[in-house]
XYZ file of C-alpha atoms in Angstrom:
555
model
C 102.306 -54.747 52.810
C 103.938 -51.749 54.436
C 104.796 -52.145 58.943
C 101.933 -51.465 61.779
C 104.617 -48.708 63.073
C 104.421 -46.676 59.666
C 100.496 -47.268 59.365
C 100.287 -45.548 62.813
C 102.502 -42.895 62.457
C 101.250 -41.993 58.650
C 98.063 -41.398 60.258
C 98.938 -39.464 63.163
C 101.217 -37.291 61.181
C 98.061 -36.745 59.139
C 95.813 -35.755 61.812
C 98.010 -33.899 62.941
C 99.064 -31.761 60.148
C 94.741 -31.400 59.414
C 94.760 -30.000 62.955
C 97.404 -27.548 62.256
C 95.305 -25.989 59.864
C 92.412 -25.341 61.936
C 92.364 -22.505 64.540
C 94.204 -23.283 67.498
C 95.809 -21.546 71.269
C 98.448 -22.389 72.565
C 98.523 -19.391 75.244
C 96.795 -18.121 77.971
C 95.913 -15.512 76.405
C 94.192 -17.050 74.049
C 94.981 -15.862 70.697
C 95.675 -18.504 68.129
C 99.257 -19.475 67.209
C 99.017 -18.752 63.744
C 97.037 -15.327 63.523
C 97.773 -15.275 59.258
C 96.214 -18.350 59.006
C 99.193 -19.432 56.725
C 98.686 -23.031 58.160
C 95.832 -24.046 55.891
C 97.717 -24.685 53.197
C 98.997 -27.524 54.850
C 95.508 -28.882 53.879
C 96.440 -29.454 50.830
C 98.105 -32.116 52.160
C 97.058 -33.315 55.472
C 95.976 -36.507 54.337
C 98.868 -37.598 52.103
C 100.392 -39.365 54.519
C 97.450 -42.001 55.571
C 96.584 -41.667 51.986
C 100.401 -43.437 51.248
C 98.854 -46.041 53.520
C 95.822 -46.710 53.137
C 96.568 -47.162 49.268
C 97.913 -50.835 49.680
C 96.733 -51.766 52.807
C 93.710 -54.694 53.547
C 89.944 -53.246 54.117
C 90.393 -53.620 57.961
C 93.745 -52.221 57.769
C 92.577 -49.022 55.899
C 89.365 -48.708 58.312
C 91.699 -47.874 62.292
C 94.142 -46.357 60.017
C 91.031 -43.373 59.055
C 90.197 -43.968 63.055
C 93.295 -43.420 63.964
C 94.352 -40.348 61.589
C 90.311 -38.902 62.939
C 91.060 -39.167 65.911
C 93.935 -37.829 66.725
C 92.701 -34.915 64.217
C 89.464 -34.523 66.742
C 91.266 -35.106 69.912
C 93.834 -31.984 68.745
C 91.593 -29.626 68.022
C 88.213 -30.456 70.185
C 89.824 -30.590 73.218
C 88.410 -27.411 75.172
C 84.989 -30.028 75.527
C 86.080 -30.427 78.271
C 87.103 -27.634 79.600
C 83.327 -26.918 79.624
C 81.748 -29.841 81.626
C 85.257 -29.845 84.088
C 84.777 -26.753 84.593
C 81.288 -25.917 84.986
C 79.456 -28.824 85.492
C 81.036 -29.788 88.049
C 82.809 -33.687 86.276
C 86.103 -34.978 87.355
C 88.567 -35.672 84.774
C 87.021 -39.598 85.251
C 83.953 -38.979 84.289
C 84.637 -35.499 81.324
C 87.563 -37.452 79.468
C 84.876 -40.950 78.175
C 82.824 -38.087 77.156
C 85.511 -35.630 74.884
C 86.190 -39.627 72.999
C 83.625 -40.994 73.103
C 82.716 -37.251 70.835
C 86.109 -38.132 68.952
C 85.570 -41.942 68.064
C 82.242 -41.011 66.872
C 83.454 -37.719 65.052
C 86.820 -40.675 63.537
C 84.611 -42.612 62.803
C 83.117 -40.593 59.879
C 87.505 -40.776 58.851
C 87.554 -44.826 59.152
C 84.704 -44.865 56.402
C 85.709 -42.874 54.169
C 89.649 -44.144 53.937
C 87.723 -48.082 53.657
C 85.353 -46.645 50.776
C 89.016 -45.441 49.601
C 90.661 -48.478 49.871
C 87.241 -50.183 48.068
C 87.594 -48.575 44.993
C 90.602 -47.856 44.412
C 91.157 -51.741 44.616
C 88.181 -53.309 43.150
C 87.811 -51.368 40.354
C 91.333 -48.829 39.737
C 89.961 -45.457 40.630
C 92.915 -43.295 41.673
C 92.846 -41.922 44.352
C 92.658 -38.561 43.595
C 88.720 -39.738 42.010
C 87.671 -42.242 44.611
C 88.863 -39.627 47.776
C 86.959 -36.249 46.744
C 83.848 -38.312 46.436
C 84.155 -40.821 49.552
C 85.320 -38.190 51.516
C 82.319 -35.009 50.984
C 80.197 -37.881 51.638
C 81.261 -38.820 55.246
C 81.010 -35.409 55.112
C 77.808 -34.216 54.276
C 76.742 -37.791 56.030
C 78.189 -35.976 59.320
C 76.333 -33.050 59.707
C 72.961 -34.827 59.002
C 73.343 -38.405 60.304
C 72.612 -38.167 64.444
C 71.552 -34.426 65.019
C 74.526 -34.507 63.050
C 78.273 -32.799 64.120
C 79.517 -31.453 61.472
C 82.823 -29.173 63.762
C 86.041 -29.329 61.732
C 85.324 -30.162 58.499
C 88.390 -30.750 56.202
C 86.184 -27.107 53.699
C 86.209 -25.486 56.779
C 91.017 -25.550 56.716
C 90.867 -23.307 53.901
C 87.663 -20.389 55.275
C 91.451 -17.891 56.259
C 91.690 -17.823 51.834
C 89.736 -15.709 50.220
C 91.430 -15.943 47.763
C 90.246 -20.286 46.694
C 87.093 -20.236 49.458
C 85.052 -18.563 47.580
C 83.333 -21.513 45.394
C 81.760 -22.003 48.850
C 79.652 -20.114 46.622
C 78.372 -21.868 44.228
C 79.157 -26.263 45.977
C 79.024 -25.048 49.723
C 81.572 -26.454 51.706
C 81.879 -29.688 50.728
C 82.520 -28.599 47.768
C 85.721 -26.743 49.383
C 86.356 -30.256 50.581
C 86.172 -32.285 47.235
C 89.188 -28.923 46.026
C 91.449 -29.725 49.318
C 90.529 -33.845 48.514
C 91.838 -33.941 45.093
C 95.069 -32.200 45.843
C 95.757 -34.356 48.605
C 94.753 -37.623 45.592
C 97.460 -36.369 43.143
C 100.300 -35.976 45.332
C 99.330 -38.977 46.754
C 99.438 -41.073 44.276
C 102.291 -39.186 42.654
C 104.370 -39.986 45.567
C 103.384 -44.178 45.121
C 103.618 -43.908 41.256
C 107.805 -42.954 42.035
C 108.114 -45.676 44.879
C 106.879 -48.468 42.410
C 109.436 -47.161 39.215
C 104.988 -46.998 37.311
C 105.447 -47.252 33.314
C 104.649 -45.087 31.118
C 100.333 -45.730 31.429
C 100.773 -45.340 35.578
C 102.665 -42.272 34.208
C 99.832 -41.243 32.806
C 97.601 -40.985 34.803
C 99.990 -39.132 37.528
C 99.794 -36.667 35.314
C 96.503 -36.323 35.124
C 95.844 -36.195 38.574
C 98.659 -33.484 39.051
C 96.844 -31.509 36.166
C 93.321 -32.007 37.648
C 94.523 -30.748 41.096
C 95.965 -27.966 38.906
C 94.151 -26.773 37.371
C 91.366 -26.882 40.116
C 92.943 -24.683 41.855
C 93.763 -21.727 39.474
C 89.716 -22.454 38.699
C 89.280 -21.625 42.417
C 91.603 -18.704 42.219
C 90.546 -17.512 39.277
C 86.433 -17.426 39.914
C 87.363 -16.930 43.536
C 89.329 -12.684 42.251
C 85.946 -12.391 39.524
C 83.943 -13.460 42.650
C 85.204 -11.239 45.072
C 85.049 -8.216 42.645
C 81.390 -8.778 41.826
C 80.841 -8.747 45.539
C 82.001 -5.373 45.301
C 80.077 -4.031 42.902
C 76.832 -5.219 43.869
C 77.721 -3.768 48.005
C 78.272 0.226 46.435
C 74.605 0.233 45.290
C 73.103 -1.893 48.066
C 71.391 -0.219 50.657
C 73.157 0.348 54.101
C 72.281 -0.844 58.243
C 74.556 0.670 60.709
C 74.752 -2.426 63.261
C 76.635 -2.751 66.665
C 77.274 -5.564 68.312
C 77.547 -5.765 72.115
C 80.402 -7.654 74.009
C 79.294 -7.664 78.078
C 82.620 -9.908 78.813
C 80.512 -11.350 81.558
C 82.246 -14.649 82.997
C 80.408 -17.755 82.670
C 81.103 -18.189 86.016
C 78.079 -15.214 86.877
C 76.277 -15.955 83.720
C 75.482 -18.912 86.056
C 74.080 -17.167 88.713
C 72.565 -15.469 86.524
C 69.575 -14.079 88.747
C 71.929 -13.446 91.570
C 73.752 -11.322 89.311
C 71.711 -9.951 87.260
C 71.816 -6.723 88.235
C 75.879 -6.930 87.632
C 74.877 -8.794 84.071
C 72.183 -6.065 83.193
C 75.236 -2.975 83.883
C 77.371 -4.075 81.040
C 75.415 -4.325 78.415
C 72.195 -1.936 79.076
C 74.563 1.588 79.596
C 76.452 0.076 76.329
C 73.491 -0.537 74.077
C 71.924 2.834 75.632
C 75.245 5.433 74.747
C 75.483 3.164 71.059
C 71.886 3.717 70.051
C 72.073 7.544 71.040
C 75.736 7.452 68.593
C 72.967 6.508 65.763
C 72.865 3.116 65.695
C 69.804 1.583 63.898
C 70.521 -2.007 65.014
C 71.781 -2.885 68.294
C 72.815 -7.034 68.989
C 73.172 -9.119 72.126
C 74.636 -12.478 72.549
C 72.758 -15.406 72.805
C 70.445 -15.508 76.330
C 72.256 -12.054 77.516
C 69.187 -11.443 79.158
C 70.188 -13.057 82.729
C 67.049 -15.070 83.700
C 64.364 -16.461 81.814
C 61.454 -14.695 80.762
C 57.736 -15.248 82.737
C 56.667 -13.011 79.905
C 57.693 -11.124 77.312
C 56.778 -7.473 77.436
C 59.516 -5.207 77.197
C 57.661 -1.784 77.864
C 56.660 -2.578 81.959
C 60.917 -4.607 81.825
C 62.061 -0.603 84.468
C 65.783 -2.290 83.390
C 64.627 -1.424 80.075
C 62.667 2.033 79.588
C 65.883 3.750 80.098
C 66.696 2.654 75.884
C 62.856 4.729 75.477
C 64.786 8.199 75.474
C 67.683 6.741 73.819
C 66.560 7.272 69.510
C 65.649 5.305 67.570
C 67.925 2.515 67.734
C 65.708 -1.325 67.041
C 67.282 -4.515 69.320
C 68.457 -7.438 68.826
C 67.798 -9.329 72.362
C 68.450 -12.743 73.396
C 67.636 -14.550 75.813
C 65.669 -18.145 77.496
C 61.643 -18.704 77.677
C 59.980 -21.685 80.133
C 57.678 -23.285 79.308
C 55.707 -26.511 80.768
C 56.284 -29.980 78.998
C 54.220 -33.737 79.952
C 57.865 -34.320 81.378
C 58.066 -30.897 83.483
C 59.335 -27.291 82.726
C 61.623 -26.174 80.140
C 63.586 -23.633 78.404
C 63.776 -22.559 75.227
C 66.299 -20.604 73.348
C 65.307 -16.598 72.469
C 66.229 -13.919 70.665
C 63.821 -11.145 69.881
C 63.222 -8.595 68.361
C 62.697 -5.094 69.548
C 61.423 -1.836 68.331
C 62.471 1.449 69.351
C 58.816 2.209 71.183
C 60.186 -1.800 73.513
C 57.028 -3.658 71.153
C 58.157 -7.297 69.959
C 58.188 -7.204 66.742
C 59.205 -10.898 65.782
C 60.724 -14.072 67.724
C 63.335 -16.512 67.124
C 63.295 -19.271 68.781
C 65.941 -22.091 67.850
C 65.757 -24.694 65.909
C 69.046 -26.639 66.237
C 69.665 -27.904 69.601
C 73.144 -28.691 70.856
C 73.517 -32.008 71.991
C 73.567 -33.326 75.903
C 73.670 -29.710 76.238
C 70.571 -27.735 75.527
C 69.627 -31.528 75.111
C 69.729 -35.421 75.618
C 68.813 -37.398 71.996
C 67.105 -40.153 73.039
C 65.991 -38.606 76.190
C 63.303 -42.421 77.023
C 66.104 -44.291 76.533
C 69.949 -43.264 76.841
C 70.442 -42.923 80.962
C 71.903 -39.434 80.433
C 71.412 -36.315 82.353
C 72.989 -32.789 80.577
C 76.476 -32.549 80.580
C 76.280 -29.377 82.164
C 73.808 -28.905 84.577
C 73.267 -25.144 84.850
C 71.705 -25.090 81.001
C 68.213 -27.643 82.292
C 66.976 -28.594 79.638
C 65.746 -27.582 75.928
C 63.088 -27.778 73.433
C 63.820 -26.354 70.148
C 61.535 -23.686 68.609
C 59.386 -23.476 65.673
C 60.449 -23.308 62.558
C 62.799 -20.085 62.149
C 61.912 -17.057 59.981
C 64.016 -14.216 58.442
C 63.711 -10.881 61.452
C 61.902 -8.218 59.542
C 63.766 -4.830 60.672
C 61.907 -1.720 59.420
C 64.261 0.418 57.654
C 64.092 4.117 57.800
C 62.621 6.109 55.231
C 60.445 2.363 53.646
C 60.644 -0.594 53.524
C 62.716 -3.323 55.329
C 65.648 -5.490 55.820
C 65.053 -9.504 56.210
C 67.759 -10.088 59.372
C 68.318 -13.907 59.190
C 69.266 -15.058 63.202
C 71.521 -18.222 63.803
C 71.695 -18.942 67.519
C 75.122 -20.147 68.431
C 75.249 -23.619 67.201
C 72.688 -23.465 64.238
C 74.854 -21.424 62.237
C 77.083 -24.680 62.662
C 75.114 -26.400 59.677
C 74.967 -24.552 56.425
C 71.770 -25.968 54.995
C 70.273 -23.131 58.581
C 71.533 -20.495 57.064
C 70.815 -21.087 53.411
C 67.386 -21.474 54.306
C 67.296 -18.496 56.143
C 69.121 -16.633 52.995
C 66.076 -18.592 50.173
C 63.770 -16.947 52.499
C 64.758 -13.303 51.485
C 67.266 -12.627 54.384
C 68.963 -9.814 53.075
C 72.196 -9.388 56.824
C 73.069 -12.716 58.038
C 73.380 -12.840 62.605
C 74.935 -14.947 64.009
C 74.548 -14.870 67.824
C 76.373 -17.089 70.561
C 78.405 -17.641 74.040
C 81.789 -18.875 73.836
C 82.560 -18.001 77.280
C 82.175 -22.141 78.607
C 85.363 -23.241 76.814
C 87.874 -20.247 78.398
C 91.027 -19.222 76.339
C 90.721 -22.294 74.161
C 90.545 -22.755 70.019
C 86.843 -23.005 70.228
C 85.986 -19.455 69.589
C 87.851 -18.535 66.495
C 87.027 -22.749 65.156
C 83.862 -21.588 65.601
C 84.222 -18.167 63.942
C 86.156 -18.669 60.464
C 82.721 -21.885 60.612
C 80.146 -19.495 60.159
C 82.641 -16.889 57.761
C 82.214 -19.806 55.040
C 77.798 -18.819 56.024
C 79.209 -15.408 54.139
C 80.496 -16.654 51.259
C 78.274 -19.337 50.899
C 75.362 -17.065 50.525
C 76.608 -13.697 49.264
C 75.491 -11.833 52.569
C 77.796 -9.931 55.840
C 77.173 -11.853 58.709
C 77.614 -10.216 61.725
C 78.642 -11.911 64.895
C 78.303 -11.143 68.735
C 79.812 -13.673 70.695
C 79.501 -12.673 75.283
C 82.806 -13.181 76.232
C 84.098 -13.331 71.835
C 85.501 -13.492 69.224
C 82.763 -11.413 67.788
C 82.693 -9.478 64.044
C 81.764 -7.932 61.243
C 82.872 -10.199 57.781
C 81.489 -9.309 54.356
C 80.126 -11.893 51.737
C 83.628 -13.197 51.115
C 84.689 -14.607 54.644
C 87.202 -11.718 54.981
C 87.091 -11.164 58.857
C 85.855 -6.048 58.151
C 86.649 -6.231 62.402
C 86.605 -8.384 64.999
C 86.516 -8.331 68.903
C 89.189 -10.238 71.408
C 88.553 -12.594 73.625
C 87.199 -10.677 76.357
C 88.190 -13.183 79.088
C 90.082 -11.742 82.624
C 93.006 -13.661 84.479
C 91.236 -17.444 86.081
C 90.052 -16.601 89.687
C 89.633 -20.268 90.117
C 86.013 -20.007 92.231
C 85.721 -15.718 92.682
C 83.399 -13.444 90.687
C 84.257 -9.969 92.178
C 82.969 -6.760 89.136
C 87.125 -5.942 90.359
C 88.658 -8.737 87.830
C 86.259 -8.424 84.358
C 87.521 -6.191 81.229
C 84.851 -4.118 80.622
C 82.053 -4.590 77.930
C 83.055 -4.203 73.917
C 81.682 -3.928 71.018
C 81.848 -2.708 67.760
C 80.054 -0.930 65.263
C 79.729 -0.843 61.066
C 78.014 -0.072 58.428
C 77.041 -3.251 56.579
C 75.402 -3.690 52.762
C 72.226 -5.579 52.514
C 73.037 -7.617 49.234
C 70.189 -9.600 47.669
C 72.464 -11.223 45.444
C 71.704 -14.911 44.865
C 74.720 -17.310 44.213
C 74.882 -20.890 42.955
C 74.723 -22.702 46.200
C 71.608 -20.526 46.645
C 69.873 -22.227 43.879
C 71.274 -26.014 43.746
C 71.995 -26.123 47.667
C 73.132 -28.957 48.492
C 73.344 -31.010 45.392
C 76.923 -31.578 45.193
C 77.008 -32.819 48.001
C 74.462 -35.627 47.204
C 75.965 -36.498 43.711
C 79.235 -36.851 45.896
C 77.394 -39.903 47.805
C 75.435 -41.603 44.520
C 79.091 -41.202 43.264
C 80.173 -43.669 45.586
C 77.384 -44.860 46.156
C 77.608 -46.964 43.331
C 81.062 -47.174 42.249
C 80.677 -49.481 45.572
C 77.402 -51.063 44.109
C 79.945 -52.184 41.587
C 83.400 -53.037 43.424
C 80.786 -55.252 45.911
C 79.438 -56.513 42.381
C 82.834 -57.577 41.201
C 83.578 -59.079 44.565
C 81.140 -61.448 44.458
C 81.359 -62.555 40.724
C 85.197 -62.790 41.827
C 83.945 -65.527 44.603
C 82.222 -67.495 42.277
C 84.553 -68.206 39.744
C 83.087 -65.556 36.931
C 85.893 -62.487 37.440
C 89.134 -62.408 39.058
C 90.305 -58.995 40.419
């Protein structure tokens, strides 16, 4: 059995290689260290050191190595959680660090489960790594998406989001198919290294060559499909109706946002003049970021808002505004995170209420059982809204467009976007406020996650974020336009208008597509088949182990 030191080193290396394949920030300017995305290629071999160690470990060691590697990866990738709770929640390091460790360890448990399953399937059933890993890893990522409210951040499939020449297979089986391809390649390379070290016989060499052939075939097939699918998307976009969309990025420091009532005039000054100007210049839809309106609404009557009445003279634009509403519940006052579609006459045309809330930020899971308050006290308690449907935007000349509104956290769940598109969304709209996380990796990671929603569903996606990154994304996941992070230098607790960056914006004419990707039809069927395959394999392994203990069979 390999030494403990070699196992730890391999687990740490795999965790760091995986983290490097995701967007990461090393400087205070908040720009990614690898803007071209070349480090994404590390994802094809990131798990190899870990797999070589796990292949001949006992079950306990395999679980431990998976947990260590997962902790390293998530620790290096989601460190920014502590930035929010320390800077805006008033937590010291002693309180913030356990929260971060809790999230990291929880997510790493899924790595441990996947590696434990891989070890069992390989040693009990002699399954090669390039079969066991795609099944078990995909099953674990599906579980992480759904269990305990779900947290699919930093999934293996996200690492290829900047590689449009391969990632179009997400339109077939979602982000899970992308993860399975990467797992196949990692498993094949690991099997080859193991065989090389053990001087294999002819049978083992054949199995190694089969794995490498499958890996090469998978990459080639993904490249061929991606090229053909992108050509199909370009053809579909040529004849599609277009919508001129404007995205407003207010660049409002979160310290100002946390004093929304006090700084109301300052916030509206960042949004309203630019909104009016964009409407006058011919924008058909002007979009504000998540919760941009300062302060909660008591009654949603935009025509009675004197601040907005200047927009009546701005033309025929529609507005997608965001804010919060107050609600009385048995547990006291609660809020809802809401987006409103508003007509040129300031009439309310539709409402989207956020249905997937951020755990421990907008609500506490099992609030009656866990002695915890919201991590960031200023957020207050939120409740989910009604089941979401596309917002219906009237078009000039007749007809309407379906807007698939995704408020912040909702965009990381593939099933939410798919449901909106199946219900008639022609355009995906993600509004967010990433100012909580400062000049960290979080905004860039989030942007790359939502690009996969465009690929899965064959839709353009526009993203308006309070301090960035706002973007226009085509259905192939290519970012056509994007802003920089609109964050001024840290001034401690000072909040002065002179020290803030001016608002930013993007304008684009986006085609409204109605094509149906295979993923829209099958959904997460591929991932569920991986779950089934993993469970069947583990069941066979358990039965074989029982036969061995009773003398009817020996492994």
